[in-house]
XYZ file of C-alpha atoms in Angstrom:
708
model
C 0.997 -25.315 -21.171
C 1.672 -21.573 -21.082
C -1.734 -20.953 -19.564
C -1.111 -23.482 -16.793
C 2.210 -21.826 -16.010
C 0.566 -18.407 -15.859
C -2.211 -19.672 -13.620
C 0.313 -21.187 -11.225
C 2.261 -17.903 -11.174
C -0.898 -15.891 -10.549
C -1.970 -18.189 -7.718
C 1.441 -17.859 -6.106
C 1.306 -14.080 -6.486
C -2.230 -14.020 -5.105
C -1.113 -16.041 -2.114
C 1.864 -13.760 -1.501
C -0.340 -10.695 -1.702
C -2.853 -12.194 0.715
C -0.108 -12.763 3.281
C 0.559 -9.033 3.260
C -2.938 -8.318 4.630
C -1.981 -9.125 8.243
C 1.679 -8.118 7.836
C 0.744 -4.483 7.265
C -0.301 -4.323 10.939
C 3.113 -5.289 12.256
C 4.866 -2.040 11.390
C 2.342 0.083 13.272
C 2.264 -2.118 16.358
C 6.040 -2.461 16.254
C 6.280 1.306 16.723
C 3.824 1.133 19.652
C 5.843 -1.611 21.351
C 9.138 0.186 20.761
C 7.874 3.502 22.131
C 6.399 1.863 25.234
C 9.649 -0.018 25.924
C 11.594 3.173 25.252
C 9.522 5.089 27.801
C 10.201 2.410 30.445
C 13.963 2.753 30.050
C 15.589 4.516 33.079
C 18.737 5.097 31.007
C 16.732 7.541 28.901
C 14.011 8.871 31.208
C 15.742 8.543 34.571
C 14.024 7.597 37.827
C 10.568 8.410 36.458
C 10.817 5.226 34.392
C 11.699 2.995 37.364
C 9.369 0.080 38.055
C 6.548 1.056 40.422
C 6.114 4.663 39.252
C 2.891 5.876 37.646
C 4.854 6.621 34.473
C 6.154 3.036 34.323
C 2.720 1.565 35.050
C 1.117 3.611 32.274
C 3.621 2.491 29.662
C 3.492 -1.082 30.925
C -0.236 -1.128 30.145
C 0.361 0.455 26.726
C 3.023 -2.159 25.984
C 0.704 -5.044 26.829
C -1.847 -3.784 24.316
C 0.851 -3.143 21.728
C 1.956 -6.791 21.832
C -1.465 -7.878 20.546
C -0.554 -8.681 16.942
C 2.724 -10.398 17.892
C 1.162 -12.523 20.634
C -1.722 -13.526 18.367
C 0.232 -13.824 15.111
C -1.255 -17.177 13.999
C -4.808 -15.959 14.555
C -4.032 -12.789 12.641
C -2.910 -14.823 9.610
C -5.948 -17.083 9.868
C -8.237 -14.059 9.852
C -6.240 -12.035 7.327
C -5.671 -14.578 4.567
C -9.347 -15.137 3.668
C -9.705 -11.412 3.081
C -7.205 -11.676 0.249
C -7.893 -15.217 -0.953
C -11.652 -15.753 -0.822
C -13.373 -15.180 -4.158
C -16.727 -14.286 -2.587
C -18.264 -13.492 0.797
C -14.908 -12.663 2.376
C -16.390 -11.883 5.787
C -18.008 -15.333 6.049
C -14.776 -16.909 4.835
C -12.978 -15.254 7.765
C -15.416 -16.766 10.269
C -15.137 -20.192 8.651
C -11.336 -20.125 8.648
C -11.262 -19.069 12.291
C -13.550 -21.940 13.340
C -11.697 -24.527 11.271
C -8.366 -23.383 12.729
C -9.717 -23.773 16.284
C -11.063 -27.233 15.398
C -7.619 -28.184 14.081
C -5.924 -27.102 17.311
C -8.477 -28.882 19.503
C -7.839 -32.053 17.517
C -4.064 -31.647 17.962
C -4.531 -31.021 21.686
C -6.643 -34.157 22.052
C -4.209 -36.360 20.138
C -1.152 -35.127 22.035
C -2.934 -35.436 25.367
C -3.556 -39.125 24.651
C -0.531 -40.096 22.558
C 2.109 -37.378 23.004
C 5.064 -39.756 23.597
C 4.097 -41.744 20.502
C 4.674 -38.620 18.425
C 7.866 -37.746 20.299
C 6.231 -34.807 22.106
C 6.378 -34.189 25.857
C 2.938 -32.655 26.114
C 3.166 -32.397 29.906
C 5.681 -29.533 29.744
C 4.644 -25.878 29.836
C 4.074 -24.152 26.464
C 7.092 -21.834 26.703
C 9.425 -20.686 23.887
C 11.653 -23.539 22.816
C 9.271 -26.247 24.021
C 7.606 -26.681 20.641
C 4.248 -25.979 22.277
C 2.054 -22.908 22.553
C -1.491 -21.832 23.370
C -3.949 -20.669 20.726
C -7.165 -19.170 22.121
C -6.400 -21.020 25.399
C -5.868 -24.304 23.543
C -2.582 -26.019 24.346
C -1.232 -27.219 21.006
C 1.810 -27.584 18.772
C 3.616 -24.325 18.007
C 3.048 -24.311 14.235
C 3.370 -20.508 14.194
C 2.469 -18.741 10.954
C 3.142 -21.873 8.879
C 0.288 -23.845 10.402
C -1.983 -20.813 10.414
C -1.341 -20.115 6.723
C -1.841 -23.748 5.720
C -5.101 -24.189 7.654
C -6.438 -20.819 6.485
C -5.597 -21.766 2.889
C -7.463 -25.068 3.220
C -10.411 -23.240 4.766
C -10.539 -20.747 1.900
C -10.273 -23.586 -0.620
C -13.287 -25.261 1.000
C -15.114 -21.922 1.046
C -14.542 -21.286 -2.656
C -15.640 -24.846 -3.505
C -18.610 -25.341 -1.208
C -20.108 -22.017 -0.147
C -22.507 -21.787 -3.098
C -23.270 -25.510 -3.331
C -27.021 -26.086 -3.342
C -28.378 -28.810 -1.043
C -31.877 -30.307 -0.677
C -34.364 -28.352 1.412
C -34.307 -30.917 4.208
C -30.548 -30.345 4.505
C -30.920 -26.575 4.507
C -29.111 -26.378 7.865
C -25.974 -27.640 6.102
C -25.655 -24.866 3.585
C -23.244 -21.990 2.991
C -20.899 -21.459 5.931
C -22.266 -24.484 7.790
C -21.345 -26.793 4.909
C -17.857 -25.282 4.725
C -17.216 -25.725 8.456
C -18.608 -29.277 8.504
C -16.289 -30.186 5.633
C -13.458 -28.469 7.487
C -14.274 -30.469 10.631
C -13.872 -33.713 8.668
C -10.714 -32.543 6.892
C -8.981 -31.312 10.046
C -8.969 -34.759 11.642
C -6.396 -36.254 9.210
C -4.593 -32.890 8.910
C -4.164 -32.726 12.701
C -2.861 -36.293 12.717
C -0.346 -35.437 9.970
C 0.868 -32.410 11.922
C 1.350 -34.509 15.055
C 3.413 -36.981 13.020
C 5.439 -34.512 10.950
C 5.678 -31.198 12.795
C 8.085 -32.252 15.598
C 10.563 -33.285 12.872
C 9.923 -30.029 11.014
C 10.737 -28.094 14.199
C 14.062 -29.918 14.400
C 14.759 -29.032 10.754
C 13.929 -25.369 11.437
C 16.398 -25.365 14.317
C 19.088 -26.702 11.962
C 18.176 -24.102 9.325
C 18.487 -21.340 11.903
C 22.000 -22.470 12.713
C 22.960 -22.697 9.037
C 21.604 -19.278 8.100
C 23.184 -17.625 11.105
C 26.546 -19.218 10.320
C 26.229 -18.167 6.638
C 27.172 -14.690 7.803
C 27.828 -11.986 5.221
C 27.062 -14.225 2.225
C 23.731 -15.286 3.709
C 22.745 -11.663 4.301
C 23.696 -10.739 0.721
C 21.686 -13.567 -0.857
C 18.655 -12.903 1.337
C 18.616 -9.147 0.656
C 19.224 -9.552 -3.089
C 16.326 -11.999 -3.405
C 14.043 -9.774 -1.329
C 14.625 -6.888 -3.754
C 14.843 -8.676 -7.095
C 11.523 -10.456 -6.519
C 9.617 -7.209 -5.930
C 8.229 -7.075 -9.517
C 6.866 -10.615 -9.237
C 5.282 -10.068 -5.841
C 7.096 -13.155 -4.533
C 9.316 -11.186 -2.171
C 6.730 -11.815 0.558
C 7.867 -15.447 0.597
C 11.420 -14.309 1.297
C 11.079 -11.853 4.144
C 7.936 -13.031 5.972
C 9.461 -16.316 7.265
C 12.478 -14.350 8.516
C 10.818 -11.258 9.957
C 7.581 -12.803 11.246
C 8.311 -16.534 11.145
C 10.750 -18.998 12.669
C 13.414 -19.015 9.922
C 16.213 -17.649 12.155
C 14.665 -17.107 15.623
C 11.534 -18.353 17.337
C 8.633 -16.016 16.652
C 10.486 -14.065 13.972
C 13.030 -11.251 14.060
C 10.450 -8.500 14.668
C 8.946 -9.993 17.814
C 12.254 -11.351 19.143
C 13.975 -7.990 18.749
C 11.233 -6.122 20.563
C 11.139 -8.694 23.353
C 14.884 -8.265 23.974
C 15.331 -4.608 23.080
C 15.656 -3.552 26.739
C 18.339 -6.188 27.290
C 20.201 -5.118 24.140
C 19.967 -1.444 25.131
C 21.526 -2.023 28.540
C 24.344 -4.240 27.269
C 27.693 -2.874 26.118
C 28.436 -6.068 24.200
C 28.505 -5.467 20.408
C 25.130 -5.886 18.747
C 26.575 -8.307 16.215
C 27.328 -10.653 19.126
C 24.029 -10.044 20.900
C 21.843 -10.562 17.841
C 23.661 -11.808 14.722
C 20.315 -12.909 13.231
C 19.438 -9.244 12.762
C 21.524 -9.180 9.602
C 18.481 -10.627 7.848
C 16.511 -7.511 8.753
C 18.846 -5.050 7.039
C 16.899 -5.074 3.764
C 15.267 -1.780 4.738
C 18.592 0.009 4.436
C 18.278 0.194 0.649
C 14.950 1.946 1.176
C 16.419 4.583 3.475
C 19.739 5.232 1.740
C 19.388 3.798 -1.758
C 16.123 5.376 -2.875
C 17.268 8.996 -2.319
C 20.355 8.302 -4.466
C 18.181 6.807 -7.209
C 15.805 9.775 -7.173
C 18.673 12.248 -7.426
C 20.255 10.314 -10.308
C 17.035 10.254 -12.323
C 16.412 13.924 -11.553
C 19.860 15.117 -12.668
C 19.792 13.017 -15.843
C 16.402 14.408 -16.894
C 16.278 17.255 -19.381
C 16.512 20.608 -17.636
C 13.105 21.685 -18.849
C 11.586 18.515 -17.364
C 13.346 18.505 -14.002
C 10.671 20.401 -12.108
C 8.010 17.931 -13.202
C 10.282 14.927 -12.638
C 11.240 16.207 -9.198
C 7.605 16.563 -8.181
C 7.166 12.899 -9.108
C 10.355 11.429 -7.675
C 11.147 13.296 -4.483
C 7.820 12.640 -2.693
C 8.211 8.959 -3.643
C 11.769 8.933 -2.278
C 10.602 10.542 0.966
C 7.892 7.893 1.352
C 10.538 5.184 0.866
C 12.881 6.847 3.367
C 10.274 7.426 6.073
C 7.867 4.511 5.628
C 9.798 1.893 3.668
C 7.281 1.848 0.797
C 9.419 1.718 -2.326
C 7.099 0.680 -5.168
C 6.106 4.221 -6.268
C 9.787 5.053 -6.852
C 10.992 1.702 -8.108
C 8.245 1.368 -10.676
C 9.135 4.727 -12.189
C 12.240 3.116 -13.698
C 11.552 -0.636 -13.552
C 9.548 -0.815 -16.766
C 11.591 1.591 -18.865
C 15.003 0.351 -17.692
C 14.856 -3.147 -16.127
C 18.652 -3.292 -15.993
C 18.552 -0.539 -13.373
C 16.358 -2.682 -11.156
C 18.841 -5.540 -11.380
C 21.630 -3.136 -10.387
C 19.403 -1.827 -7.590
C 18.945 -5.345 -6.190
C 22.683 -6.088 -6.463
C 23.535 -2.864 -4.639
C 20.895 -3.577 -1.967
C 22.447 -6.984 -1.259
C 25.964 -5.546 -1.233
C 24.926 -2.685 1.049
C 23.297 -4.992 3.622
C 26.247 -7.395 3.516
C 28.700 -4.514 3.993
C 26.791 -3.213 6.998
C 26.727 -6.690 8.506
C 30.462 -7.109 7.888
C 31.084 -3.928 9.900
C 28.934 -5.138 12.795
C 25.573 -3.514 12.034
C 22.528 -5.566 12.978
C 19.033 -4.964 14.364
C 15.494 -4.669 13.069
C 15.816 -2.476 9.966
C 13.276 -3.971 7.587
C 11.265 -0.771 7.129
C 11.851 2.955 6.981
C 13.058 5.685 9.280
C 9.783 6.044 11.196
C 8.548 2.474 11.537
C 11.919 0.856 12.291
C 15.111 2.904 12.505
C 14.178 5.638 14.977
C 11.953 3.976 17.551
C 13.057 0.349 17.306
C 16.799 0.887 17.014
C 18.508 4.253 17.161
C 16.743 5.990 20.034
C 16.469 3.109 22.552
C 19.941 1.674 21.875
C 21.962 4.784 21.049
C 23.448 5.223 24.530
C 25.514 2.015 24.412
C 25.620 1.383 20.675
C 26.100 4.829 19.148
C 29.303 3.729 17.428
C 27.433 0.979 15.548
C 24.806 3.427 14.350
C 27.408 6.040 13.403
C 29.082 3.351 11.291
C 25.726 2.503 9.770
C 24.951 6.112 8.810
C 28.424 6.753 7.356
C 28.297 3.586 5.241
C 24.711 4.436 4.301
C 25.634 7.887 3.006
C 28.547 6.396 1.063
C 26.151 3.966 -0.581
C 23.724 6.785 -1.339
C 26.521 8.319 -3.375
C 27.277 4.945 -4.974
C 23.637 4.532 -5.997
C 23.639 8.044 -7.434
C 26.893 7.590 -9.386
C 26.064 4.118 -10.723
C 22.528 5.035 -11.772
C 23.580 8.352 -13.311
C 26.419 6.692 -15.241
C 24.254 3.868 -16.564
C 21.385 6.159 -17.518
C 23.717 8.378 -19.545
C 25.953 5.664 -21.013
C 23.078 3.384 -22.016
C 20.818 6.319 -22.899
C 18.032 4.873 -20.768
C 14.709 6.679 -21.105
C 14.028 7.252 -17.450
C 11.414 9.914 -16.571
C 12.221 13.279 -18.124
C 14.598 11.975 -20.823
C 12.133 11.049 -23.566
C 11.331 13.269 -26.523
C 7.542 12.986 -26.199
C 6.847 10.933 -23.152
C 4.146 12.847 -21.332
C 1.048 10.760 -20.818
C -2.035 12.564 -19.669
C -4.315 11.184 -17.037
C -7.755 10.368 -18.257
C -10.222 12.886 -16.921
C -13.801 12.557 -15.832
C -15.010 13.538 -19.274
C -13.054 10.651 -20.810
C -14.915 8.017 -18.874
C -18.334 7.987 -20.462
C -20.903 6.710 -18.020
C -23.687 4.846 -19.824
C -26.043 5.266 -16.914
C -27.333 8.792 -16.326
C -26.478 10.221 -12.950
C -23.498 7.936 -12.255
C -20.855 9.705 -10.171
C -17.260 8.545 -10.097
C -14.362 9.419 -7.886
C -10.740 8.786 -8.834
C -10.810 5.174 -7.667
C -14.027 4.526 -9.611
C -12.368 5.867 -12.732
C -9.237 3.784 -12.226
C -11.277 0.635 -11.714
C -13.306 1.273 -14.874
C -10.231 2.156 -16.910
C -8.254 -0.854 -15.721
C -11.166 -3.205 -16.400
C -11.506 -2.037 -19.978
C -7.731 -2.044 -20.534
C -7.676 -5.650 -19.302
C -10.131 -6.691 -21.991
C -13.435 -6.259 -20.163
C -15.130 -8.263 -17.446
C -15.543 -11.369 -19.593
C -11.768 -11.584 -19.822
C -11.236 -11.618 -16.049
C -10.679 -15.010 -14.432
C -9.530 -13.874 -10.999
C -8.624 -10.696 -9.118
C -6.915 -9.905 -5.837
C -4.419 -7.380 -4.485
C -1.418 -6.892 -2.243
C -0.217 -3.636 -0.686
C 0.169 -1.709 -3.933
C -0.792 -4.001 -6.819
C -4.018 -5.171 -8.403
C -3.335 -8.778 -9.395
C -5.493 -10.168 -12.183
C -5.625 -13.424 -14.103
C -7.009 -12.845 -17.595
C -8.362 -15.474 -19.982
C -6.847 -13.969 -23.133
C -3.767 -11.837 -22.526
C -3.772 -10.603 -26.133
C -6.733 -8.400 -25.160
C -4.678 -6.572 -22.533
C -3.755 -3.069 -23.696
C -0.180 -1.709 -23.523
C 1.202 -0.291 -20.280
C 0.515 3.265 -21.463
C -3.233 2.687 -21.226
C -2.823 1.830 -17.543
C -0.367 4.577 -16.622
C -2.573 7.085 -18.414
C -5.400 6.012 -16.139
C -3.317 6.583 -13.021
C -1.286 3.369 -12.566
C 2.450 3.452 -11.813
C 3.068 0.634 -14.256
C 2.098 -2.815 -15.506
C 3.598 -6.291 -15.109
C 2.365 -8.444 -17.999
C 3.480 -12.028 -17.368
C 1.293 -13.989 -19.775
C -2.142 -14.387 -18.237
C -0.890 -13.126 -14.848
C -1.239 -9.350 -14.822
C -0.212 -6.886 -12.121
C -1.433 -3.303 -12.288
C 0.745 -1.129 -10.037
C -1.870 1.099 -8.388
C -0.370 2.389 -5.144
C -1.755 2.478 -1.616
C -5.333 3.004 -2.813
C -5.382 -0.496 -4.310
C -7.831 -1.999 -1.749
C -10.445 0.621 -2.665
C -9.745 0.205 -6.385
C -10.128 -3.553 -6.057
C -13.503 -3.132 -4.323
C -14.771 -1.014 -7.197
C -13.202 -3.338 -9.756
C -15.013 -6.345 -8.294
C -18.270 -4.385 -8.136
C -17.963 -3.694 -11.861
C -17.466 -7.412 -12.503
C -20.876 -8.043 -10.934
C -22.617 -5.094 -12.604
C -24.772 -5.383 -15.763
C -22.888 -4.477 -18.938
C -24.968 -1.369 -19.526
C -23.930 0.023 -16.132
C -20.185 -0.340 -16.658
C -18.549 2.980 -17.666
C -16.486 2.820 -20.843
C -13.967 5.049 -22.554
C -12.179 5.077 -25.860
C -8.413 5.545 -25.659
C -8.089 6.276 -29.361
C -10.979 8.709 -29.236
C -9.452 10.542 -26.298
C -6.125 10.809 -28.099
C -7.833 11.932 -31.296
C -9.806 14.589 -29.446
C -6.598 15.946 -27.934
C -5.016 16.206 -31.391
C -7.955 17.961 -33.050
C -7.254 21.547 -34.124
C -9.221 24.201 -32.337
C -12.423 24.839 -34.248
C -13.388 28.295 -35.472
C -16.399 28.213 -33.174
C -14.166 27.569 -30.214
C -11.732 30.270 -31.297
C -14.549 32.770 -31.279
C -15.066 31.996 -27.598
C -11.456 32.590 -26.654
C -12.468 36.020 -25.382
C -14.527 34.312 -22.682
C -13.965 34.917 -19.003
C -14.691 33.349 -15.623
C -16.267 35.093 -12.676
C -15.358 34.480 -9.060
C -17.031 31.322 -7.767
C -16.927 32.554 -4.164
C -16.572 35.800 -2.245
C -13.239 36.015 -0.467
C -9.496 36.199 -1.068
C -8.183 34.756 -4.339
C -4.722 33.149 -4.566
C -2.823 31.406 -7.397
C -3.221 27.638 -7.374
C 0.466 27.288 -6.494
C -0.351 28.745 -3.058
C -3.127 26.254 -2.325
C -2.001 24.160 0.698
C -2.554 20.859 -1.073
C 0.190 19.330 -3.214
C -2.215 17.645 -5.642
C -3.670 21.015 -6.598
C -0.588 23.193 -6.090
C 1.423 21.007 -8.479
C -1.324 21.447 -11.106
C -1.717 17.694 -11.288
C -5.474 18.256 -11.380
C -5.204 21.229 -13.733
C -4.389 24.932 -13.629
C -6.618 27.241 -11.632
C -7.007 29.358 -8.501
C -8.142 29.103 -4.909
C -10.482 31.359 -2.937
C -10.698 31.472 0.841
C -14.448 32.128 1.154
C -16.081 34.634 3.452
C -19.629 33.947 2.213
C -21.619 30.720 2.399
C -22.389 30.289 -1.308
C -20.227 28.678 -3.982
C -21.417 29.816 -7.406
C -20.971 28.960 -11.079
C -18.112 30.946 -12.674
C -19.731 30.822 -16.141
C -22.585 29.268 -18.115
C -22.469 25.508 -18.509
C -23.792 22.202 -17.201
C -23.113 20.092 -14.133
C -21.033 17.045 -15.071
C -20.526 15.537 -11.635
C -21.567 16.145 -8.030
C -20.254 14.414 -4.923
C -23.752 14.272 -3.486
C -22.881 12.361 -0.313
C -20.092 14.684 0.798
C -20.999 17.833 -1.159
C -17.366 18.898 -1.198
C -16.756 18.761 -4.963
C -18.486 19.107 -8.302
C -17.527 19.365 -11.946
C -18.829 21.698 -14.640
C -18.519 21.720 -18.401
C -18.817 25.279 -19.624
C -20.467 26.242 -22.888
C -17.001 27.015 -24.269
C -15.894 23.434 -23.667
C -13.703 24.281 -20.664
C -14.066 21.654 -17.949
C -13.590 22.707 -14.345
C -13.484 20.999 -10.997
C -14.592 22.961 -7.927
C -13.265 21.434 -4.708
C -14.446 22.947 -1.428
C -11.874 22.798 1.368
C -8.854 20.616 2.083
C -9.695 17.064 3.229
C -13.305 18.114 3.854
C -14.427 14.827 2.344
C -13.915 13.516 5.890
C -16.864 15.642 7.070
C -19.208 13.318 5.152
C -21.430 16.161 3.989
C -21.864 17.852 7.375
C -21.776 21.599 6.644
C -22.460 21.189 2.919
C -25.783 21.612 1.106
C -25.664 20.820 -2.604
C -28.105 22.964 -4.586
C -27.688 21.336 -8.031
C -27.589 17.842 -9.482
C -25.811 16.144 -12.348
C -27.183 17.272 -15.710
C -28.449 20.653 -14.516
C -27.737 23.683 -16.694
C -26.365 26.655 -14.790
C -25.706 30.329 -15.492
C -22.810 32.424 -14.246
C -23.503 33.354 -10.622
C -25.985 30.514 -9.967
C -25.617 29.033 -6.491
C -24.099 25.556 -6.531
C -23.352 24.661 -2.904
C -24.147 26.277 0.434
C -21.410 25.766 3.026
C -21.053 26.389 6.742
C -17.618 28.015 6.966
C -17.549 28.078 10.763
C -18.396 24.372 10.957
C -15.613 23.540 8.510
C -13.097 25.523 10.554
C -14.275 24.057 13.864
C -13.806 20.594 12.395
C -10.170 21.521 11.802
C -10.260 21.880 8.005
C -9.209 24.693 5.702
C -12.282 25.990 3.774
C -10.230 27.272 0.825
C -12.133 26.419 -2.355
C -10.193 25.452 -5.444
C -11.220 25.729 -9.081
C -9.075 23.644 -11.432
C -9.498 23.668 -15.198
C -8.906 19.985 -15.941
C -8.486 20.471 -19.706
C -6.607 23.770 -19.453
C -3.974 22.505 -21.897
C -6.523 22.894 -24.697
C -6.889 26.622 -23.964
C -3.532 28.212 -24.664
C -4.718 31.746 -23.838
C -6.178 30.873 -20.428
C -4.863 33.382 -17.876
C -5.825 33.746 -14.228
C -6.085 36.953 -12.196
C -3.412 37.780 -9.594
C -3.962 37.528 -5.842
C -6.758 39.862 -4.679
C -10.100 40.065 -2.889
C -13.018 39.009 -5.108
C -16.816 38.977 -5.097
C -18.793 35.956 -6.296
C -20.404 36.445 -9.710
C -18.859 39.908 -10.185
C -15.064 39.827 -10.107
C -13.335 38.412 -13.185
C -10.803 35.768 -12.203
C -9.779 34.389 -15.630
C -9.826 35.189 -19.338
C -9.394 32.842 -22.291
């Protein structure tokens, strides 16, 4: 019974995550729409924005393109869901779902054309908002919005997963793969279309009643909605709360996001209070906890950390808080305390609901589901400030008060309950696994960070034979395992680069971050790979190696030194203009702004890893055991190898001064990238005497840049 419950939970989570695939587009296009409407507002830009001017015409065209995702919302869900739900051949599943959805709407159109009055539908009226009708790909049909799109796409994916690989006799070869799926969909859509014609008009009436109820629920309704949206974050089910409100018909036709943008010009020009113009906007205040709550949380955790740990804790928390404030992405911050102090997350959700309800009580409403950049500035404050500045001043004052409340409550609870939030533990530091810890069984295999995470997560989940299903949402890898007793503790995942782990029986969520789509791709590739090609690592072995005392042989080499790996100007790693390196997250080291085209080996050793396609990075293991990463330029991976000529390969032995990579410095600069080359000692913590030279000019192979 437990397994069935877990499977149901995982399927629900998978479905919720899949819905996020199209939703992620709305924030970007919402900004485009808001800016274009803003630029057409004469109250802000004067006569240049009057209708008929070149300025107005330009922004009118931009606005029409920006409405794309909102005008085609059902199609976007039909196309987006198979990407997250299909277990194989996702691209073909998208095509199949699209065709089946069109078939469904053609069937509905035909039935209503013939028997509209029988179903209680006046199909002769124009498909305008409020009519219950719409057009999908020029097909006049029922306005089922995202609900119909999600249901039909789900049925299409179900058919795809069941039938795509079904073998048929040779003489029926035409009806195979995608053709078989679409033919089955054709047959299924006939009764489904009939059911929609019978049921949907009544469902539309129920939605209208629900809209009235939720709007009349006022402050209490806003509190319940916002609390549920936050408290369900760990389960991934929060998508089911906010999507029907923000992008669906729960409170207004077309969803709050589209409705707000469609009427933003009208709201901006009116002096009537916003709470009277758009009371439904109270259900889009859940982003306020992201903008005002997360900074208070970060400060509380920072000031309750031990003083010696605050610098490290701050480097973890403050960037995450800034991301939440600006972009509305809260998981990196929330998961830093969710797993060590769940009570804080409950308090966080309670405060979020109370904050939104308080704002609504004082007349604040609008479209505030995201962060400062994607919602507050361009969709609210700037276009409406002229006539509604008092509302926004109230919002900011209450917001800052709640920032203080979050800080005080979290700080008090952390201290009183002695919660082990980051920086408060006695021995809590968990090292990231490094390239050397992931032992590739196949010679010449090269792994980037996402490859390593995928391999580490797969092993920590019990291996590929323990995986029943895998998908992802915006930040989480969602996995159903066959035997959850094989899943390693959360530390094995966080050590490999995850933010945390949700272990709910057989339904597992690995909190990865925004790189989760790429990690999932690699994870699924490993599931299809032969066992001998899957990289493995030994957590216990890694820990044991770290605890081993330094051998006498190694001690004898502690008078070793490193030569400059490039000719140019050397700077401490703290001055490297890249936070990942400057914070020493990759290891201690130095940077050199090169003036010569050759990058050379700083000491004798062997080549552990080469990014052969891009040529921008390679790893060496020196004869002393020191492991170093040499990274050429900032973001030069985007050059895809243009301007880089790799002169070595994995497994090669090199001597100090040997040429490793030839670079075209001018080409790197012309492409807009900084050619500074960084050397990071990834296992520097095992070399207590490692010291780097101060800032100076150096010559490759001659100048000493480090001693140990």
